[in-house]
mmCIF file of C-alpha atoms in Angstrom:
data_model
loop_
_atom_site.group_PDB
_atom_site.id
_atom_site.type_symbol
_atom_site.label_atom_id
_atom_site.label_comp_id
_atom_site.label_asym_id
_atom_site.label_seq_id
_atom_site.Cartn_x
_atom_site.Cartn_y
_atom_site.Cartn_z
ATOM 1 C CA UNK U 1 -26.340 2.993 -9.957
ATOM 2 C CA UNK U 2 -24.546 1.724 -6.889
ATOM 3 C CA UNK U 3 -21.118 0.243 -6.802
ATOM 4 C CA UNK U 4 -21.891 -3.311 -6.576
ATOM 5 C CA UNK U 5 -24.498 -2.861 -9.460
ATOM 6 C CA UNK U 6 -21.899 -0.635 -11.531
ATOM 7 C CA UNK U 7 -18.875 -3.740 -10.953
ATOM 8 C CA UNK U 8 -21.704 -6.418 -11.885
ATOM 9 C CA UNK U 9 -22.464 -4.860 -15.125
ATOM 10 C CA UNK U 10 -18.979 -4.065 -15.734
ATOM 11 C CA UNK U 11 -18.328 -7.881 -15.428
ATOM 12 C CA UNK U 12 -20.997 -8.970 -17.708
ATOM 13 C CA UNK U 13 -19.931 -6.734 -20.625
ATOM 14 C CA UNK U 14 -16.292 -7.824 -19.826
ATOM 15 C CA UNK U 15 -15.290 -4.347 -19.619
ATOM 16 C CA UNK U 16 -12.104 -4.589 -17.401
ATOM 17 C CA UNK U 17 -11.185 -0.979 -18.560
ATOM 18 C CA UNK U 18 -13.968 0.390 -16.968
ATOM 19 C CA UNK U 19 -12.967 -1.137 -13.484
ATOM 20 C CA UNK U 20 -9.803 0.883 -13.272
ATOM 21 C CA UNK U 21 -11.968 4.319 -14.035
ATOM 22 C CA UNK U 22 -13.778 3.747 -10.918
ATOM 23 C CA UNK U 23 -10.360 3.577 -9.089
ATOM 24 C CA UNK U 24 -8.721 7.100 -9.380
ATOM 25 C CA UNK U 25 -5.529 5.698 -7.147
ATOM 26 C CA UNK U 26 -4.836 2.861 -9.887
ATOM 27 C CA UNK U 27 -4.536 5.149 -12.726
ATOM 28 C CA UNK U 28 -2.240 7.797 -10.444
ATOM 29 C CA UNK U 29 -0.052 4.948 -10.036
ATOM 30 C CA UNK U 30 -0.086 3.568 -13.432
ATOM 31 C CA UNK U 31 -1.959 0.120 -13.124
ATOM 32 C CA UNK U 32 -3.263 -1.208 -16.407
ATOM 33 C CA UNK U 33 -5.612 -4.366 -16.666
ATOM 34 C CA UNK U 34 -5.900 -7.199 -19.339
ATOM 35 C CA UNK U 35 -7.630 -10.422 -19.725
ATOM 36 C CA UNK U 36 -5.576 -13.549 -19.916
ATOM 37 C CA UNK U 37 -8.330 -16.183 -20.619
ATOM 38 C CA UNK U 38 -11.061 -15.405 -18.223
ATOM 39 C CA UNK U 39 -9.042 -13.999 -15.563
ATOM 40 C CA UNK U 40 -7.950 -10.160 -15.267
ATOM 41 C CA UNK U 41 -4.302 -9.583 -14.692
ATOM 42 C CA UNK U 42 -2.919 -6.292 -13.565
ATOM 43 C CA UNK U 43 0.360 -4.738 -14.745
ATOM 44 C CA UNK U 44 2.323 -1.830 -12.927
ATOM 45 C CA UNK U 45 3.735 0.452 -15.968
ATOM 46 C CA UNK U 46 7.028 2.168 -14.810
ATOM 47 C CA UNK U 47 6.427 5.925 -14.154
ATOM 48 C CA UNK U 48 9.193 8.156 -12.687
ATOM 49 C CA UNK U 49 6.606 8.852 -9.859
ATOM 50 C CA UNK U 50 6.815 5.596 -8.205
ATOM 51 C CA UNK U 51 10.139 5.842 -7.625
ATOM 52 C CA UNK U 52 11.312 5.831 -3.734
ATOM 53 C CA UNK U 53 14.956 5.596 -4.179
ATOM 54 C CA UNK U 54 16.472 7.566 -7.316
ATOM 55 C CA UNK U 55 20.148 5.959 -7.047
ATOM 56 C CA UNK U 56 19.098 2.506 -7.903
ATOM 57 C CA UNK U 57 16.646 3.787 -9.412
ATOM 58 C CA UNK U 58 13.942 1.440 -7.611
ATOM 59 C CA UNK U 59 10.074 1.476 -6.850
ATOM 60 C CA UNK U 60 8.806 3.234 -3.834
ATOM 61 C CA UNK U 61 7.882 0.070 -1.573
ATOM 62 C CA UNK U 62 4.483 1.721 -0.984
ATOM 63 C CA UNK U 63 3.630 2.219 -4.581
ATOM 64 C CA UNK U 64 4.597 -1.770 -4.869
ATOM 65 C CA UNK U 65 2.293 -2.894 -1.979
ATOM 66 C CA UNK U 66 -0.723 -0.522 -3.611
ATOM 67 C CA UNK U 67 -0.244 -2.169 -6.923
ATOM 68 C CA UNK U 68 -0.528 -5.470 -5.262
ATOM 69 C CA UNK U 69 -3.240 -4.691 -2.928
ATOM 70 C CA UNK U 70 -5.414 -3.300 -5.684
ATOM 71 C CA UNK U 71 -4.480 -6.494 -8.096
ATOM 72 C CA UNK U 72 -5.760 -8.610 -5.397
ATOM 73 C CA UNK U 73 -9.106 -6.309 -5.141
ATOM 74 C CA UNK U 74 -9.500 -6.718 -9.201
ATOM 75 C CA UNK U 75 -8.760 -10.438 -8.941
ATOM 76 C CA UNK U 76 -11.304 -10.868 -6.209
ATOM 77 C CA UNK U 77 -13.988 -8.637 -7.985
ATOM 78 C CA UNK U 78 -13.509 -10.616 -11.067
ATOM 79 C CA UNK U 79 -13.285 -14.185 -9.754
ATOM 80 C CA UNK U 80 -16.218 -14.401 -7.199
ATOM 81 C CA UNK U 81 -19.938 -13.525 -7.319
ATOM 82 C CA UNK U 82 -20.402 -10.313 -5.418
ATOM 83 C CA UNK U 83 -22.717 -9.527 -3.098
ATOM 84 C CA UNK U 84 -21.093 -7.071 -1.340
ATOM 85 C CA UNK U 85 -17.949 -4.969 -2.183
ATOM 86 C CA UNK U 86 -14.834 -6.777 -1.178
ATOM 87 C CA UNK U 87 -13.026 -4.781 1.830
ATOM 88 C CA UNK U 88 -9.425 -5.055 2.635
ATOM 89 C CA UNK U 89 -8.996 -6.257 6.325
ATOM 90 C CA UNK U 90 -5.448 -6.654 6.441
ATOM 91 C CA UNK U 91 -2.469 -7.033 3.891
ATOM 92 C CA UNK U 92 1.214 -8.254 4.886
ATOM 93 C CA UNK U 93 3.827 -7.882 2.270
ATOM 94 C CA UNK U 94 7.279 -9.405 1.920
ATOM 95 C CA UNK U 95 9.897 -7.391 -0.250
ATOM 96 C CA UNK U 96 12.338 -10.085 -1.805
ATOM 97 C CA UNK U 97 14.266 -7.710 -4.327
ATOM 98 C CA UNK U 98 14.218 -4.068 -5.498
ATOM 99 C CA UNK U 99 11.627 -2.976 -7.887
ATOM 100 C CA UNK U 100 13.537 -1.904 -10.950
ATOM 101 C CA UNK U 101 12.584 0.759 -13.278
ATOM 102 C CA UNK U 102 10.273 -1.459 -15.598
ATOM 103 C CA UNK U 103 6.886 -2.783 -15.841
ATOM 104 C CA UNK U 104 5.833 -4.658 -12.892
ATOM 105 C CA UNK U 105 3.278 -7.837 -13.095
ATOM 106 C CA UNK U 106 1.036 -9.675 -10.615
ATOM 107 C CA UNK U 107 -0.506 -13.165 -10.180
ATOM 108 C CA UNK U 108 -3.170 -13.623 -7.646
ATOM 109 C CA UNK U 109 -4.654 -16.702 -5.932
ATOM 110 C CA UNK U 110 -7.390 -17.446 -3.616
ATOM 111 C CA UNK U 111 -6.326 -19.529 -0.753
ATOM 112 C CA UNK U 112 -9.809 -19.533 0.505
ATOM 113 C CA UNK U 113 -12.906 -18.427 -0.391
ATOM 114 C CA UNK U 114 -15.273 -18.452 2.570
ATOM 115 C CA UNK U 115 -18.991 -16.915 2.795
ATOM 116 C CA UNK U 116 -17.895 -14.134 4.685
ATOM 117 C CA UNK U 117 -13.880 -13.897 4.317
ATOM 118 C CA UNK U 118 -11.451 -14.704 1.356
ATOM 119 C CA UNK U 119 -7.752 -14.921 1.760
ATOM 120 C CA UNK U 120 -5.507 -14.190 -1.253
ATOM 121 C CA UNK U 121 -2.022 -14.631 -1.785
ATOM 122 C CA UNK U 122 -0.344 -11.886 -4.622
ATOM 123 C CA UNK U 123 2.972 -12.551 -5.880
ATOM 124 C CA UNK U 124 4.818 -9.623 -8.145
ATOM 125 C CA UNK U 125 7.569 -9.916 -10.486
ATOM 126 C CA UNK U 126 9.488 -8.090 -13.540
ATOM 127 C CA UNK U 127 11.500 -9.715 -16.275
ATOM 128 C CA UNK U 128 11.593 -13.207 -14.708
ATOM 129 C CA UNK U 129 8.774 -14.639 -13.107
ATOM 130 C CA UNK U 130 11.071 -17.156 -11.113
ATOM 131 C CA UNK U 131 12.601 -13.760 -9.532
ATOM 132 C CA UNK U 132 9.813 -12.132 -7.435
ATOM 133 C CA UNK U 133 10.387 -8.735 -6.266
ATOM 134 C CA UNK U 134 7.687 -9.186 -3.381
ATOM 135 C CA UNK U 135 5.020 -11.669 -2.350
ATOM 136 C CA UNK U 136 1.900 -10.916 -0.119
ATOM 137 C CA UNK U 137 -1.368 -12.015 1.340
ATOM 138 C CA UNK U 138 -4.262 -9.989 2.497
ATOM 139 C CA UNK U 139 -7.744 -10.934 4.038
ATOM 140 C CA UNK U 140 -10.947 -9.529 2.212
ATOM 141 C CA UNK U 141 -14.213 -9.124 4.185
ATOM 142 C CA UNK U 142 -16.865 -10.052 1.760
ATOM 143 C CA UNK U 143 -20.310 -10.177 3.667
ATOM 144 C CA UNK U 144 -21.680 -6.998 5.129
ATOM 145 C CA UNK U 145 -20.205 -5.727 8.260
ATOM 146 C CA UNK U 146 -23.312 -6.159 10.350
ATOM 147 C CA UNK U 147 -23.128 -6.417 14.129
ATOM 148 C CA UNK U 148 -22.877 -9.781 15.986
ATOM 149 C CA UNK U 149 -25.847 -10.977 18.000
ATOM 150 C CA UNK U 150 -25.168 -10.409 21.972
ATOM 151 C CA UNK W 1 12.743 17.826 20.010
ATOM 152 C CA UNK W 2 14.916 18.599 17.326
ATOM 153 C CA UNK W 3 13.718 17.377 13.883
ATOM 154 C CA UNK W 4 16.796 16.902 11.917
ATOM 155 C CA UNK W 5 16.901 19.012 8.700
ATOM 156 C CA UNK W 6 17.718 16.387 6.415
ATOM 157 C CA UNK W 7 14.466 14.190 7.657
ATOM 158 C CA UNK W 8 12.711 16.610 4.882
ATOM 159 C CA UNK W 9 14.465 14.147 2.597
ATOM 160 C CA UNK W 10 11.945 11.211 2.956
ATOM 161 C CA UNK W 11 9.630 13.386 1.713
ATOM 162 C CA UNK W 12 11.286 14.140 -1.453
ATOM 163 C CA UNK W 13 11.340 11.273 -3.218
ATOM 164 C CA UNK W 14 9.523 11.270 -6.318
ATOM 165 C CA UNK W 15 6.694 8.818 -4.742
ATOM 166 C CA UNK W 16 6.580 10.443 -1.647
ATOM 167 C CA UNK W 17 6.077 13.744 -3.633
ATOM 168 C CA UNK W 18 3.215 12.454 -6.064
ATOM 169 C CA UNK W 19 1.328 11.760 -2.909
ATOM 170 C CA UNK W 20 2.262 15.188 -1.356
ATOM 171 C CA UNK W 21 3.589 13.463 2.052
ATOM 172 C CA UNK W 22 4.504 15.950 4.562
ATOM 173 C CA UNK W 23 6.617 15.523 7.734
ATOM 174 C CA UNK W 24 4.730 17.181 10.572
ATOM 175 C CA UNK W 25 6.474 16.247 13.803
ATOM 176 C CA UNK W 26 9.540 14.089 14.906
ATOM 177 C CA UNK W 27 10.560 12.608 18.077
ATOM 178 C CA UNK W 28 13.361 10.938 19.475
ATOM 179 C CA UNK W 29 12.322 7.330 17.809
ATOM 180 C CA UNK W 30 9.344 8.311 16.241
ATOM 181 C CA UNK W 31 7.892 10.920 13.293
ATOM 182 C CA UNK W 32 4.301 11.975 12.172
ATOM 183 C CA UNK W 33 3.697 12.415 8.218
ATOM 184 C CA UNK W 34 0.566 13.767 6.717
ATOM 185 C CA UNK W 35 -1.030 12.132 3.760
ATOM 186 C CA UNK W 36 -3.233 14.918 2.329
ATOM 187 C CA UNK W 37 -6.582 13.580 1.062
ATOM 188 C CA UNK W 38 -6.704 14.089 -2.959
ATOM 189 C CA UNK W 39 -9.085 13.096 -5.421
ATOM 190 C CA UNK W 40 -6.002 11.215 -7.139
ATOM 191 C CA UNK W 41 -5.579 8.260 -4.185
ATOM 192 C CA UNK W 42 -9.265 7.713 -3.933
ATOM 193 C CA UNK W 43 -9.913 3.728 -4.008
ATOM 194 C CA UNK W 44 -13.495 3.656 -3.611
ATOM 195 C CA UNK W 45 -15.154 6.486 -6.146
ATOM 196 C CA UNK W 46 -18.543 5.988 -4.813
ATOM 197 C CA UNK W 47 -17.690 6.575 -1.165
ATOM 198 C CA UNK W 48 -14.538 8.656 -2.248
ATOM 199 C CA UNK W 49 -12.602 6.867 0.533
ATOM 200 C CA UNK W 50 -8.903 6.904 0.186
ATOM 201 C CA UNK W 51 -7.022 3.848 -1.378
ATOM 202 C CA UNK W 52 -5.636 1.360 1.234
ATOM 203 C CA UNK W 53 -2.364 1.419 -1.158
ATOM 204 C CA UNK W 54 -1.759 5.114 -0.593
ATOM 205 C CA UNK W 55 -2.338 4.355 3.331
ATOM 206 C CA UNK W 56 0.265 1.675 2.957
ATOM 207 C CA UNK W 57 2.820 4.270 1.309
ATOM 208 C CA UNK W 58 2.730 6.641 3.978
ATOM 209 C CA UNK W 59 3.155 4.209 6.375
ATOM 210 C CA UNK W 60 5.981 2.822 4.937
ATOM 211 C CA UNK W 61 7.927 6.425 4.365
ATOM 212 C CA UNK W 62 6.682 7.148 8.207
ATOM 213 C CA UNK W 63 8.444 3.909 9.437
ATOM 214 C CA UNK W 64 11.671 4.813 7.576
ATOM 215 C CA UNK W 65 11.819 8.187 8.771
ATOM 216 C CA UNK W 66 11.241 7.008 12.155
ATOM 217 C CA UNK W 67 14.063 4.638 12.068
ATOM 218 C CA UNK W 68 16.331 7.759 10.817
ATOM 219 C CA UNK W 69 15.485 9.251 14.198
ATOM 220 C CA UNK W 70 16.051 6.437 16.083
ATOM 221 C CA UNK W 71 19.229 6.041 14.468
ATOM 222 C CA UNK W 72 20.287 9.636 14.132
ATOM 223 C CA UNK W 73 21.374 9.649 10.469
ATOM 224 C CA UNK W 74 19.634 8.938 6.904
ATOM 225 C CA UNK W 75 20.870 5.844 5.173
ATOM 226 C CA UNK W 76 19.522 3.537 2.695
ATOM 227 C CA UNK W 77 16.912 1.236 4.023
ATOM 228 C CA UNK W 78 15.199 -1.735 2.383
ATOM 229 C CA UNK W 79 11.868 -2.616 3.769
ATOM 230 C CA UNK W 80 11.840 -6.491 4.693
ATOM 231 C CA UNK W 81 7.970 -6.958 5.420
ATOM 232 C CA UNK W 82 5.337 -4.608 6.244
ATOM 233 C CA UNK W 83 1.827 -5.695 7.605
ATOM 234 C CA UNK W 84 -0.741 -3.251 7.839
ATOM 235 C CA UNK W 85 -4.348 -3.905 9.291
ATOM 236 C CA UNK W 86 -7.182 -1.674 8.156
ATOM 237 C CA UNK W 87 -9.240 -0.958 11.154
ATOM 238 C CA UNK W 88 -11.998 1.440 9.178
ATOM 239 C CA UNK W 89 -11.986 3.280 6.189
ATOM 240 C CA UNK W 90 -10.775 7.163 6.570
ATOM 241 C CA UNK W 91 -13.679 9.540 6.275
ATOM 242 C CA UNK W 92 -14.107 11.187 2.866
ATOM 243 C CA UNK W 93 -12.082 14.362 2.636
ATOM 244 C CA UNK W 94 -10.163 13.847 5.745
ATOM 245 C CA UNK W 95 -6.151 14.120 5.628
ATOM 246 C CA UNK W 96 -4.600 11.024 7.167
ATOM 247 C CA UNK W 97 -1.924 11.364 9.649
ATOM 248 C CA UNK W 98 0.533 8.367 10.277
ATOM 249 C CA UNK W 99 2.699 8.081 13.541
ATOM 250 C CA UNK W 100 5.552 5.526 13.362
ATOM 251 C CA UNK W 101 7.850 4.509 16.339
ATOM 252 C CA UNK W 102 11.311 2.693 15.787
ATOM 253 C CA UNK W 103 11.319 0.631 18.973
ATOM 254 C CA UNK W 104 14.017 -1.568 18.283
ATOM 255 C CA UNK W 105 17.716 -1.330 16.142
ATOM 256 C CA UNK W 106 20.028 -4.348 15.778
ATOM 257 C CA UNK W 107 23.125 -3.742 13.954
ATOM 258 C CA UNK W 108 21.527 -4.936 10.926
ATOM 259 C CA UNK W 109 17.381 -4.660 11.421
ATOM 260 C CA UNK W 110 14.742 -1.922 12.659
ATOM 261 C CA UNK W 111 11.613 -2.831 13.845
ATOM 262 C CA UNK W 112 8.693 -0.761 13.378
ATOM 263 C CA UNK W 113 5.206 0.239 14.619
ATOM 264 C CA UNK W 114 2.568 2.607 12.966
ATOM 265 C CA UNK W 115 -0.835 3.990 13.519
ATOM 266 C CA UNK W 116 -2.817 5.790 10.780
ATOM 267 C CA UNK W 117 -5.533 8.023 11.863
ATOM 268 C CA UNK W 118 -7.659 11.147 10.930
ATOM 269 C CA UNK W 119 -8.212 13.145 13.967
ATOM 270 C CA UNK W 120 -7.530 11.094 17.058
ATOM 271 C CA UNK W 121 -4.717 8.639 17.072
ATOM 272 C CA UNK W 122 -6.995 6.544 19.636
ATOM 273 C CA UNK W 123 -9.181 5.985 16.817
ATOM 274 C CA UNK W 124 -6.889 4.599 14.411
ATOM 275 C CA UNK W 125 -7.965 3.933 10.686
ATOM 276 C CA UNK W 126 -5.212 1.572 10.228
ATOM 277 C CA UNK W 127 -2.265 0.094 12.322
ATOM 278 C CA UNK W 128 1.094 -1.766 11.070
ATOM 279 C CA UNK W 129 4.068 -3.392 12.072
ATOM 280 C CA UNK W 130 7.295 -4.029 9.787
ATOM 281 C CA UNK W 131 10.956 -4.678 9.629
ATOM 282 C CA UNK W 132 13.355 -2.959 7.695
ATOM 283 C CA UNK W 133 17.109 -4.094 6.515
ATOM 284 C CA UNK W 134 19.612 -1.182 7.809
ATOM 285 C CA UNK W 135 22.706 -0.245 5.590
ATOM 286 C CA UNK W 136 25.576 1.925 5.415
ATOM 287 C CA UNK W 137 24.631 3.086 1.877
ATOM 288 C CA UNK W 138 23.836 7.032 1.867
ATOM 289 C CA UNK W 139 20.113 8.061 1.613
ATOM 290 C CA UNK W 140 19.378 8.206 -2.229
ATOM 291 C CA UNK W 141 18.537 12.005 -1.912
ATOM 292 C CA UNK W 142 20.861 14.805 -1.825
#
């Protein structure tokens, strides 16, 4: 079974936990998924391994970015009808507050869903939804990466 | 060019250690770090491609190290923003190198560019640009 068929099968079974099994990096950093209504929601449990600044202690900015990027990808996979695996084109993150040694949550929003490209916004927060620790936007390629006709 | 002995510390934060980031080269305003290929950082388990998030962490860390080289000391930094363009996936099984150059410092802000590649820096897998807030606080690793 190829990855696309596997993903469509997972979606049909609503088996959001199986989705994470396909992404070893997400397991490595401690991503957890749950369902709120029909939407998939990603959270990042705190682990010592994600610390970037032991003095505060604060999460590594890279771990936060990786978590948010992954959250956007999972959100897209769950929300749209897949004909290809979405591939990340670019990701731009603004850090607003240090990520403390506690769980991090994310919310994704698809700003524009085209036939070839999707643009997503992601917000991450910890204890207070009104105090996000980072916000990000990223483009994902939805179409096949076929050559443009000359 | 001398590598400040303390520069190794940027690879000693818990998350950098988890990803086995290693410093391989340093110049006046730039550094090169290696992100070794590992099963733990795969994002696409069919093609065994590395997850973009792991590349982002290597880029963020390399950018910090480049700033330390340029400012000639190790201080706490805060990433303000980072934009990464994923040019193409890294070939499965290949280690990723990240070259970062701090091209300008103001009293408060550092501006950095970075390129991630496997064999040839002219054939990058990702490019990035970021800004960081400088501080007088000590770097948190002894």
